[in-house]
């Protein structure tokens, strides 16, 4: 569920070019399909995709203002069209024109042209907007604000925050203040925080005294993410895996993934079941 109405060209199952328009599901769609009174042969389960700073696959139409998503031509993690086309031919990857307008643009040397799925206007690489904590871009399109607002609402009730390669830097004042407010709220359970960082550290989760020993014996730049998390969440509620990504996943081992997200040996499991 992208917290915004957007559209994308539907990736195909067999890798062949597909010109159908796909509208990703929302909570409202999932609720309707899962209703017992609705005739459906499937149950839908969705997850949130926020990308609050923006996404390289977003295109903001300069005419209708709607949000387009580039998802590639096939449901394949190694798809050569997974990334949107850039402004030069060698940066257009394997993306090819999928409409007459795009073919004409390619002949003009505009290899990053993609047609808006809502109004048909051509969008380009510069129609991708990012919201920087440094405020380099003063004006952001409305969908960035909408996504940010919904993220704040969702994250305030989180029981466990996982920081994967993100150091929660001091200049990211928005998210540091939001997470600090979560820990200061005495009416709710303070969230636990798992930090995945580094490369050469121990290939295991570090807690309490063992984590403090690792911090004291490491270079400041190697433990920055851990220290920032401790400043926000408190030392007792932070654990760390300093062996890097993707090592933390242990080649996709189910137990490793469950431990990363749910930490059953560390977090009391009943906090996931408590009602507000």
PDB file of C-alpha atoms in Angstrom:
ATOM      1  CA  UNK A   1       0.000   0.000   0.000  1.00  0.00           C
ATOM      2  CA  UNK A   2       1.571   3.258  -1.167  1.00  0.00           C
ATOM      3  CA  UNK A   3      -0.151   5.984   0.878  1.00  0.00           C
ATOM      4  CA  UNK A   4      -1.123   7.765  -2.332  1.00  0.00           C
ATOM      5  CA  UNK A   5      -3.169   7.110  -5.453  1.00  0.00           C
ATOM      6  CA  UNK A   6      -0.681   6.133  -8.128  1.00  0.00           C
ATOM      7  CA  UNK A   7      -0.459   3.954 -11.202  1.00  0.00           C
ATOM      8  CA  UNK A   8       2.183   1.855 -12.909  1.00  0.00           C
ATOM      9  CA  UNK A   9       2.549  -0.243 -16.024  1.00  0.00           C
ATOM     10  CA  UNK A  10       1.774  -3.738 -14.859  1.00  0.00           C
ATOM     11  CA  UNK A  11       4.862  -5.997 -14.949  1.00  0.00           C
ATOM     12  CA  UNK A  12       4.234  -9.260 -16.797  1.00  0.00           C
ATOM     13  CA  UNK A  13       4.666 -12.783 -15.488  1.00  0.00           C
ATOM     14  CA  UNK A  14       6.648 -14.002 -18.511  1.00  0.00           C
ATOM     15  CA  UNK A  15       8.828 -10.955 -19.186  1.00  0.00           C
ATOM     16  CA  UNK A  16       6.915  -9.910 -22.307  1.00  0.00           C
ATOM     17  CA  UNK A  17       6.002  -6.249 -22.722  1.00  0.00           C
ATOM     18  CA  UNK A  18       2.791  -5.433 -20.899  1.00  0.00           C
ATOM     19  CA  UNK A  19       0.897  -2.182 -21.528  1.00  0.00           C
ATOM     20  CA  UNK A  20      -1.851  -2.750 -18.963  1.00  0.00           C
ATOM     21  CA  UNK A  21      -2.209  -0.171 -16.190  1.00  0.00           C
ATOM     22  CA  UNK A  22      -1.887  -1.452 -12.629  1.00  0.00           C
ATOM     23  CA  UNK A  23      -3.246   0.350  -9.567  1.00  0.00           C
ATOM     24  CA  UNK A  24      -1.591  -0.991  -6.391  1.00  0.00           C
ATOM     25  CA  UNK A  25      -3.935  -2.078  -3.609  1.00  0.00           C
ATOM     26  CA  UNK A  26      -4.834   0.161  -0.695  1.00  0.00           C
ATOM     27  CA  UNK A  27      -6.278  -0.714   2.699  1.00  0.00           C
ATOM     28  CA  UNK A  28      -9.760   0.069   1.347  1.00  0.00           C
ATOM     29  CA  UNK A  29      -9.273  -2.330  -1.583  1.00  0.00           C
ATOM     30  CA  UNK A  30      -7.987  -5.110   0.653  1.00  0.00           C
ATOM     31  CA  UNK A  31     -10.852  -4.670   3.106  1.00  0.00           C
ATOM     32  CA  UNK A  32     -13.413  -4.909   0.308  1.00  0.00           C
ATOM     33  CA  UNK A  33     -11.854  -8.014  -1.253  1.00  0.00           C
ATOM     34  CA  UNK A  34     -11.536  -9.746   2.114  1.00  0.00           C
ATOM     35  CA  UNK A  35     -15.145  -9.078   3.094  1.00  0.00           C
ATOM     36  CA  UNK A  36     -17.044 -12.378   3.369  1.00  0.00           C
ATOM     37  CA  UNK A  37     -19.936 -10.798   1.492  1.00  0.00           C
ATOM     38  CA  UNK A  38     -17.701 -10.060  -1.478  1.00  0.00           C
ATOM     39  CA  UNK A  39     -17.433 -12.802  -4.092  1.00  0.00           C
ATOM     40  CA  UNK A  40     -13.699 -13.410  -4.362  1.00  0.00           C
ATOM     41  CA  UNK A  41     -11.459 -16.444  -4.686  1.00  0.00           C
ATOM     42  CA  UNK A  42      -8.584 -14.952  -2.726  1.00  0.00           C
ATOM     43  CA  UNK A  43      -7.603 -13.222   0.490  1.00  0.00           C
ATOM     44  CA  UNK A  44      -5.405 -10.133   0.138  1.00  0.00           C
ATOM     45  CA  UNK A  45      -2.684  -9.167   2.581  1.00  0.00           C
ATOM     46  CA  UNK A  46      -0.842  -5.893   2.049  1.00  0.00           C
ATOM     47  CA  UNK A  47       2.056  -4.064   3.638  1.00  0.00           C
ATOM     48  CA  UNK A  48       2.929  -0.393   3.772  1.00  0.00           C
ATOM     49  CA  UNK A  49       5.548   1.154   1.482  1.00  0.00           C
ATOM     50  CA  UNK A  50       6.268   4.687   2.622  1.00  0.00           C
ATOM     51  CA  UNK A  51       9.542   5.994   1.052  1.00  0.00           C
ATOM     52  CA  UNK A  52       9.037   9.291   2.841  1.00  0.00           C
ATOM     53  CA  UNK A  53      12.077  10.995   1.307  1.00  0.00           C
ATOM     54  CA  UNK A  54      10.952   9.992  -2.175  1.00  0.00           C
ATOM     55  CA  UNK A  55      11.746   7.047  -4.432  1.00  0.00           C
ATOM     56  CA  UNK A  56      13.883   6.790  -7.562  1.00  0.00           C
ATOM     57  CA  UNK A  57      10.962   5.041  -9.271  1.00  0.00           C
ATOM     58  CA  UNK A  58       8.492   7.892  -8.655  1.00  0.00           C
ATOM     59  CA  UNK A  59       7.518  10.281 -11.483  1.00  0.00           C
ATOM     60  CA  UNK A  60       5.471  13.376 -10.657  1.00  0.00           C
ATOM     61  CA  UNK A  61       3.478  14.508 -13.687  1.00  0.00           C
ATOM     62  CA  UNK A  62       4.031  18.256 -14.281  1.00  0.00           C
ATOM     63  CA  UNK A  63       0.551  18.639 -15.828  1.00  0.00           C
ATOM     64  CA  UNK A  64      -1.969  16.615 -13.814  1.00  0.00           C
ATOM     65  CA  UNK A  65       0.172  16.376 -10.659  1.00  0.00           C
ATOM     66  CA  UNK A  66      -0.465  12.641 -10.265  1.00  0.00           C
ATOM     67  CA  UNK A  67       2.105  10.138  -9.105  1.00  0.00           C
ATOM     68  CA  UNK A  68       3.418   7.479 -11.514  1.00  0.00           C
ATOM     69  CA  UNK A  69       5.505   4.501 -10.440  1.00  0.00           C
ATOM     70  CA  UNK A  70       8.100   2.743 -12.586  1.00  0.00           C
ATOM     71  CA  UNK A  71       8.074  -0.969 -11.759  1.00  0.00           C
ATOM     72  CA  UNK A  72       9.855  -2.510 -14.735  1.00  0.00           C
ATOM     73  CA  UNK A  73       8.560  -4.949 -17.318  1.00  0.00           C
ATOM     74  CA  UNK A  74       8.557  -8.172 -15.267  1.00  0.00           C
ATOM     75  CA  UNK A  75       8.201  -9.477 -11.725  1.00  0.00           C
ATOM     76  CA  UNK A  76      11.887 -10.309 -11.496  1.00  0.00           C
ATOM     77  CA  UNK A  77      14.355  -8.974  -8.937  1.00  0.00           C
ATOM     78  CA  UNK A  78      17.058  -9.152 -11.624  1.00  0.00           C
ATOM     79  CA  UNK A  79      14.939  -7.423 -14.261  1.00  0.00           C
ATOM     80  CA  UNK A  80      17.101  -5.135 -16.459  1.00  0.00           C
ATOM     81  CA  UNK A  81      14.200  -2.667 -16.507  1.00  0.00           C
ATOM     82  CA  UNK A  82      13.844  -2.495 -12.742  1.00  0.00           C
ATOM     83  CA  UNK A  83      15.344   1.009 -12.640  1.00  0.00           C
ATOM     84  CA  UNK A  84      13.687   3.912 -14.483  1.00  0.00           C
ATOM     85  CA  UNK A  85      15.407   5.267 -17.607  1.00  0.00           C
ATOM     86  CA  UNK A  86      17.964   8.042 -17.236  1.00  0.00           C
ATOM     87  CA  UNK A  87      18.599  11.084 -19.462  1.00  0.00           C
ATOM     88  CA  UNK A  88      21.156   9.414 -21.761  1.00  0.00           C
ATOM     89  CA  UNK A  89      20.972   6.291 -23.890  1.00  0.00           C
ATOM     90  CA  UNK A  90      23.524   4.362 -21.850  1.00  0.00           C
ATOM     91  CA  UNK A  91      21.602   5.225 -18.668  1.00  0.00           C
ATOM     92  CA  UNK A  92      18.265   4.095 -20.058  1.00  0.00           C
ATOM     93  CA  UNK A  93      19.217   0.514 -19.092  1.00  0.00           C
ATOM     94  CA  UNK A  94      17.048  -1.909 -21.070  1.00  0.00           C
ATOM     95  CA  UNK A  95      13.926   0.258 -21.007  1.00  0.00           C
ATOM     96  CA  UNK A  96      12.296   0.668 -24.398  1.00  0.00           C
ATOM     97  CA  UNK A  97       9.530   2.939 -25.671  1.00  0.00           C
ATOM     98  CA  UNK A  98       6.074   1.590 -24.894  1.00  0.00           C
ATOM     99  CA  UNK A  99       3.944   4.176 -26.695  1.00  0.00           C
ATOM    100  CA  UNK A 100       4.050   6.360 -29.815  1.00  0.00           C
ATOM    101  CA  UNK A 101       4.815   9.425 -27.703  1.00  0.00           C
ATOM    102  CA  UNK A 102       7.758   7.687 -26.074  1.00  0.00           C
ATOM    103  CA  UNK A 103       9.067   6.497 -29.461  1.00  0.00           C
ATOM    104  CA  UNK A 104       8.998  10.068 -30.766  1.00  0.00           C
ATOM    105  CA  UNK A 105      10.811  11.289 -27.657  1.00  0.00           C
ATOM    106  CA  UNK A 106      13.491   8.612 -28.065  1.00  0.00           C
ATOM    107  CA  UNK A 107      14.081   9.753 -31.650  1.00  0.00           C
ATOM    108  CA  UNK A 108      14.692  13.246 -30.257  1.00  0.00           C
ATOM    109  CA  UNK A 109      17.251  11.801 -27.854  1.00  0.00           C
ATOM    110  CA  UNK A 110      14.945  12.026 -24.819  1.00  0.00           C
ATOM    111  CA  UNK A 111      15.607   8.507 -23.544  1.00  0.00           C
ATOM    112  CA  UNK A 112      14.219   9.181 -20.078  1.00  0.00           C
ATOM    113  CA  UNK A 113      10.744  10.046 -21.379  1.00  0.00           C
ATOM    114  CA  UNK A 114       7.850   8.090 -19.879  1.00  0.00           C
ATOM    115  CA  UNK A 115       4.196   8.810 -20.555  1.00  0.00           C
ATOM    116  CA  UNK A 116       1.991   9.709 -17.601  1.00  0.00           C
ATOM    117  CA  UNK A 117      -0.559   6.953 -17.155  1.00  0.00           C
ATOM    118  CA  UNK A 118      -3.244   9.410 -16.059  1.00  0.00           C
ATOM    119  CA  UNK A 119      -3.105  12.213 -18.639  1.00  0.00           C
ATOM    120  CA  UNK A 120      -0.581  11.120 -21.291  1.00  0.00           C
ATOM    121  CA  UNK A 121       1.934  13.934 -20.683  1.00  0.00           C
ATOM    122  CA  UNK A 122       5.600  12.994 -20.979  1.00  0.00           C
ATOM    123  CA  UNK A 123       7.562  12.886 -17.733  1.00  0.00           C
ATOM    124  CA  UNK A 124      11.344  12.931 -17.415  1.00  0.00           C
ATOM    125  CA  UNK A 125      14.039  12.084 -14.890  1.00  0.00           C
ATOM    126  CA  UNK A 126      13.887  15.608 -13.452  1.00  0.00           C
ATOM    127  CA  UNK A 127      10.225  15.002 -12.569  1.00  0.00           C
ATOM    128  CA  UNK A 128      11.381  12.786  -9.724  1.00  0.00           C
ATOM    129  CA  UNK A 129      11.261  14.629  -6.408  1.00  0.00           C
ATOM    130  CA  UNK A 130      13.224  13.865  -3.275  1.00  0.00           C
ATOM    131  CA  UNK A 131      12.656  15.474   0.103  1.00  0.00           C
ATOM    132  CA  UNK A 132      16.065  16.088   1.658  1.00  0.00           C
ATOM    133  CA  UNK A 133      16.656  16.690   5.350  1.00  0.00           C
ATOM    134  CA  UNK A 134      19.068  19.429   4.257  1.00  0.00           C
ATOM    135  CA  UNK A 135      16.083  21.231   2.686  1.00  0.00           C
ATOM    136  CA  UNK A 136      17.921  21.663  -0.623  1.00  0.00           C
ATOM    137  CA  UNK A 137      14.569  21.430  -2.392  1.00  0.00           C
ATOM    138  CA  UNK A 138      12.264  23.878  -0.690  1.00  0.00           C
ATOM    139  CA  UNK A 139       9.079  22.795  -2.459  1.00  0.00           C
ATOM    140  CA  UNK A 140       8.020  19.181  -2.504  1.00  0.00           C
ATOM    141  CA  UNK A 141       4.913  17.826  -4.251  1.00  0.00           C
ATOM    142  CA  UNK A 142       1.863  17.139  -2.117  1.00  0.00           C
ATOM    143  CA  UNK A 143       2.248  13.362  -2.205  1.00  0.00           C
ATOM    144  CA  UNK A 144       5.545  13.559  -0.266  1.00  0.00           C
ATOM    145  CA  UNK A 145       3.721  15.417   2.524  1.00  0.00           C
ATOM    146  CA  UNK A 146       0.825  12.921   2.439  1.00  0.00           C
ATOM    147  CA  UNK A 147       3.191   9.959   2.657  1.00  0.00           C
ATOM    148  CA  UNK A 148       5.107  11.619   5.492  1.00  0.00           C
ATOM    149  CA  UNK A 149       1.919  12.273   7.462  1.00  0.00           C
ATOM    150  CA  UNK A 150       0.724   8.674   7.149  1.00  0.00           C
ATOM    151  CA  UNK A 151       4.174   7.370   8.083  1.00  0.00           C
ATOM    152  CA  UNK A 152       4.153   9.438  11.260  1.00  0.00           C
ATOM    153  CA  UNK A 153       0.717   8.092  12.179  1.00  0.00           C
ATOM    154  CA  UNK A 154       1.834   4.497  11.615  1.00  0.00           C
ATOM    155  CA  UNK A 155       5.227   4.696  13.263  1.00  0.00           C
ATOM    156  CA  UNK A 156       3.899   6.260  16.471  1.00  0.00           C
ATOM    157  CA  UNK A 157       2.299   2.933  17.328  1.00  0.00           C
ATOM    158  CA  UNK A 158       5.281   0.777  16.399  1.00  0.00           C
ATOM    159  CA  UNK A 159       6.523  -1.775  18.943  1.00  0.00           C
ATOM    160  CA  UNK A 160       9.847  -2.443  17.220  1.00  0.00           C
ATOM    161  CA  UNK A 161      11.955  -0.165  15.011  1.00  0.00           C
ATOM    162  CA  UNK A 162      14.519  -1.844  12.731  1.00  0.00           C
ATOM    163  CA  UNK A 163      17.263   0.385  11.327  1.00  0.00           C
ATOM    164  CA  UNK A 164      18.835  -1.365   8.318  1.00  0.00           C
ATOM    165  CA  UNK A 165      21.915   0.582   7.281  1.00  0.00           C
ATOM    166  CA  UNK A 166      20.385   3.861   8.505  1.00  0.00           C
ATOM    167  CA  UNK A 167      22.277   5.807  11.143  1.00  0.00           C
ATOM    168  CA  UNK A 168      19.454   8.141  12.262  1.00  0.00           C
ATOM    169  CA  UNK A 169      21.761  11.159  11.735  1.00  0.00           C
ATOM    170  CA  UNK A 170      21.414  14.292  13.905  1.00  0.00           C
ATOM    171  CA  UNK A 171      20.498  16.470  10.900  1.00  0.00           C
ATOM    172  CA  UNK A 172      17.457  14.305  10.158  1.00  0.00           C
ATOM    173  CA  UNK A 173      15.566  16.341  12.707  1.00  0.00           C
ATOM    174  CA  UNK A 174      12.088  15.283  11.595  1.00  0.00           C
ATOM    175  CA  UNK A 175      12.503  11.579  12.264  1.00  0.00           C
ATOM    176  CA  UNK A 176      14.720  11.945  15.301  1.00  0.00           C
ATOM    177  CA  UNK A 177      12.077  14.156  16.920  1.00  0.00           C
ATOM    178  CA  UNK A 178       9.262  11.759  16.004  1.00  0.00           C
ATOM    179  CA  UNK A 179      11.075   8.748  17.428  1.00  0.00           C
ATOM    180  CA  UNK A 180      12.139  10.707  20.504  1.00  0.00           C
ATOM    181  CA  UNK A 181       8.481  11.581  21.100  1.00  0.00           C
ATOM    182  CA  UNK A 182       7.618   7.879  20.897  1.00  0.00           C
ATOM    183  CA  UNK A 183      10.049   7.060  23.684  1.00  0.00           C
ATOM    184  CA  UNK A 184       8.818   9.955  25.822  1.00  0.00           C
ATOM    185  CA  UNK A 185       5.142   8.908  25.608  1.00  0.00           C
ATOM    186  CA  UNK A 186       4.377   7.407  29.017  1.00  0.00           C
ATOM    187  CA  UNK A 187       0.987   6.026  27.927  1.00  0.00           C
ATOM    188  CA  UNK A 188       2.440   3.481  25.485  1.00  0.00           C
ATOM    189  CA  UNK A 189       5.143   0.810  25.525  1.00  0.00           C
ATOM    190  CA  UNK A 190       8.489   2.341  24.567  1.00  0.00           C
ATOM    191  CA  UNK A 191       9.619   0.754  21.281  1.00  0.00           C
ATOM    192  CA  UNK A 192      12.560  -1.586  21.009  1.00  0.00           C
ATOM    193  CA  UNK A 193      15.184  -0.817  18.369  1.00  0.00           C
ATOM    194  CA  UNK A 194      17.364  -3.184  16.335  1.00  0.00           C
ATOM    195  CA  UNK A 195      20.330  -1.671  14.491  1.00  0.00           C
ATOM    196  CA  UNK A 196      22.031  -3.432  11.556  1.00  0.00           C
ATOM    197  CA  UNK A 197      25.280  -1.755  10.576  1.00  0.00           C
ATOM    198  CA  UNK A 198      28.973  -2.306   9.865  1.00  0.00           C
ATOM    199  CA  UNK A 199      30.702  -5.015   7.876  1.00  0.00           C
ATOM    200  CA  UNK A 200      33.438  -6.601   9.961  1.00  0.00           C
ATOM    201  CA  UNK A 201      31.683  -6.808  13.324  1.00  0.00           C
ATOM    202  CA  UNK A 202      30.415  -9.985  15.024  1.00  0.00           C
ATOM    203  CA  UNK A 203      27.945 -11.988  12.969  1.00  0.00           C
ATOM    204  CA  UNK A 204      25.460 -12.117  15.819  1.00  0.00           C
ATOM    205  CA  UNK A 205      23.161  -9.864  17.818  1.00  0.00           C
ATOM    206  CA  UNK A 206      24.821  -7.927  20.624  1.00  0.00           C
ATOM    207  CA  UNK A 207      22.935  -6.936  23.779  1.00  0.00           C
ATOM    208  CA  UNK A 208      23.547  -4.979  26.979  1.00  0.00           C
ATOM    209  CA  UNK A 209      27.076  -5.493  28.415  1.00  0.00           C
ATOM    210  CA  UNK A 210      28.342  -7.318  25.322  1.00  0.00           C
ATOM    211  CA  UNK A 211      27.151  -4.447  23.148  1.00  0.00           C
ATOM    212  CA  UNK A 212      28.810  -1.869  25.416  1.00  0.00           C
ATOM    213  CA  UNK A 213      32.094  -3.795  25.270  1.00  0.00           C
ATOM    214  CA  UNK A 214      31.919  -3.806  21.472  1.00  0.00           C
ATOM    215  CA  UNK A 215      31.224  -0.049  21.407  1.00  0.00           C
ATOM    216  CA  UNK A 216      34.238   0.721  23.619  1.00  0.00           C
ATOM    217  CA  UNK A 217      36.581  -1.352  21.428  1.00  0.00           C
ATOM    218  CA  UNK A 218      35.396   0.019  18.061  1.00  0.00           C
ATOM    219  CA  UNK A 219      36.155   3.089  15.986  1.00  0.00           C
ATOM    220  CA  UNK A 220      33.614   5.941  16.336  1.00  0.00           C
ATOM    221  CA  UNK A 221      32.606   5.767  12.650  1.00  0.00           C
ATOM    222  CA  UNK A 222      31.803   2.049  12.987  1.00  0.00           C
ATOM    223  CA  UNK A 223      29.363   2.515  15.866  1.00  0.00           C
ATOM    224  CA  UNK A 224      27.721   5.799  14.878  1.00  0.00           C
ATOM    225  CA  UNK A 225      24.364   4.175  14.067  1.00  0.00           C
ATOM    226  CA  UNK A 226      24.351   2.312  17.393  1.00  0.00           C
ATOM    227  CA  UNK A 227      25.158   5.396  19.454  1.00  0.00           C
ATOM    228  CA  UNK A 228      22.521   7.478  17.659  1.00  0.00           C
ATOM    229  CA  UNK A 229      19.899   4.801  18.318  1.00  0.00           C
ATOM    230  CA  UNK A 230      20.880   4.618  21.994  1.00  0.00           C
ATOM    231  CA  UNK A 231      20.539   8.402  22.272  1.00  0.00           C
ATOM    232  CA  UNK A 232      16.974   8.203  20.993  1.00  0.00           C
ATOM    233  CA  UNK A 233      15.633   4.898  22.363  1.00  0.00           C
ATOM    234  CA  UNK A 234      17.816   4.307  25.426  1.00  0.00           C
ATOM    235  CA  UNK A 235      20.587   1.759  25.925  1.00  0.00           C
ATOM    236  CA  UNK A 236      18.402  -0.972  27.408  1.00  0.00           C
ATOM    237  CA  UNK A 237      16.069  -1.020  24.413  1.00  0.00           C
ATOM    238  CA  UNK A 238      18.725  -1.177  21.678  1.00  0.00           C
ATOM    239  CA  UNK A 239      20.500  -4.223  20.267  1.00  0.00           C
ATOM    240  CA  UNK A 240      22.882  -4.310  17.304  1.00  0.00           C
ATOM    241  CA  UNK A 241      24.145  -6.584  14.554  1.00  0.00           C
ATOM    242  CA  UNK A 242      27.471  -5.170  13.325  1.00  0.00           C
ATOM    243  CA  UNK A 243      28.168  -7.863  10.747  1.00  0.00           C
ATOM    244  CA  UNK A 244      26.450  -6.013   7.915  1.00  0.00           C
ATOM    245  CA  UNK A 245      23.841  -6.569   5.235  1.00  0.00           C
ATOM    246  CA  UNK A 246      22.995  -9.130   3.800  1.00  0.00           C
ATOM    247  CA  UNK A 247      24.816 -11.233   6.405  1.00  0.00           C
ATOM    248  CA  UNK A 248      22.076 -10.534   8.946  1.00  0.00           C
ATOM    249  CA  UNK A 249      19.636 -12.520   6.773  1.00  0.00           C
ATOM    250  CA  UNK A 250      21.861 -15.646   6.818  1.00  0.00           C
ATOM    251  CA  UNK A 251      21.057 -16.440   3.177  1.00  0.00           C
ATOM    252  CA  UNK A 252      17.333 -16.137   3.790  1.00  0.00           C
ATOM    253  CA  UNK A 253      17.129 -18.452   6.798  1.00  0.00           C
ATOM    254  CA  UNK A 254      13.632 -18.287   8.277  1.00  0.00           C
ATOM    255  CA  UNK A 255      14.863 -18.162  11.879  1.00  0.00           C
ATOM    256  CA  UNK A 256      17.242 -15.276  11.069  1.00  0.00           C
ATOM    257  CA  UNK A 257      14.476 -13.239   9.442  1.00  0.00           C
ATOM    258  CA  UNK A 258      12.082 -13.921  12.311  1.00  0.00           C
ATOM    259  CA  UNK A 259      14.763 -12.912  14.817  1.00  0.00           C
ATOM    260  CA  UNK A 260      15.503  -9.705  12.885  1.00  0.00           C
ATOM    261  CA  UNK A 261      11.919  -8.467  12.843  1.00  0.00           C
ATOM    262  CA  UNK A 262      10.351 -10.028  15.951  1.00  0.00           C
ATOM    263  CA  UNK A 263      13.314 -10.820  18.248  1.00  0.00           C
ATOM    264  CA  UNK A 264      11.350 -13.447  20.231  1.00  0.00           C
ATOM    265  CA  UNK A 265      14.210 -14.063  22.671  1.00  0.00           C
ATOM    266  CA  UNK A 266      14.515 -10.341  23.480  1.00  0.00           C
ATOM    267  CA  UNK A 267      11.139  -8.639  23.079  1.00  0.00           C
ATOM    268  CA  UNK A 268       8.210  -9.849  25.215  1.00  0.00           C
ATOM    269  CA  UNK A 269       5.902 -11.228  22.550  1.00  0.00           C
ATOM    270  CA  UNK A 270       2.745 -10.105  24.287  1.00  0.00           C
ATOM    271  CA  UNK A 271       3.501  -6.470  23.370  1.00  0.00           C
ATOM    272  CA  UNK A 272       2.471  -7.315  19.812  1.00  0.00           C
ATOM    273  CA  UNK A 273      -0.940  -8.402  21.089  1.00  0.00           C
ATOM    274  CA  UNK A 274      -1.723  -5.599  23.523  1.00  0.00           C
ATOM    275  CA  UNK A 275      -4.470  -3.215  22.575  1.00  0.00           C
ATOM    276  CA  UNK A 276      -3.984   0.512  22.973  1.00  0.00           C
TER     277      UNK A 276
END
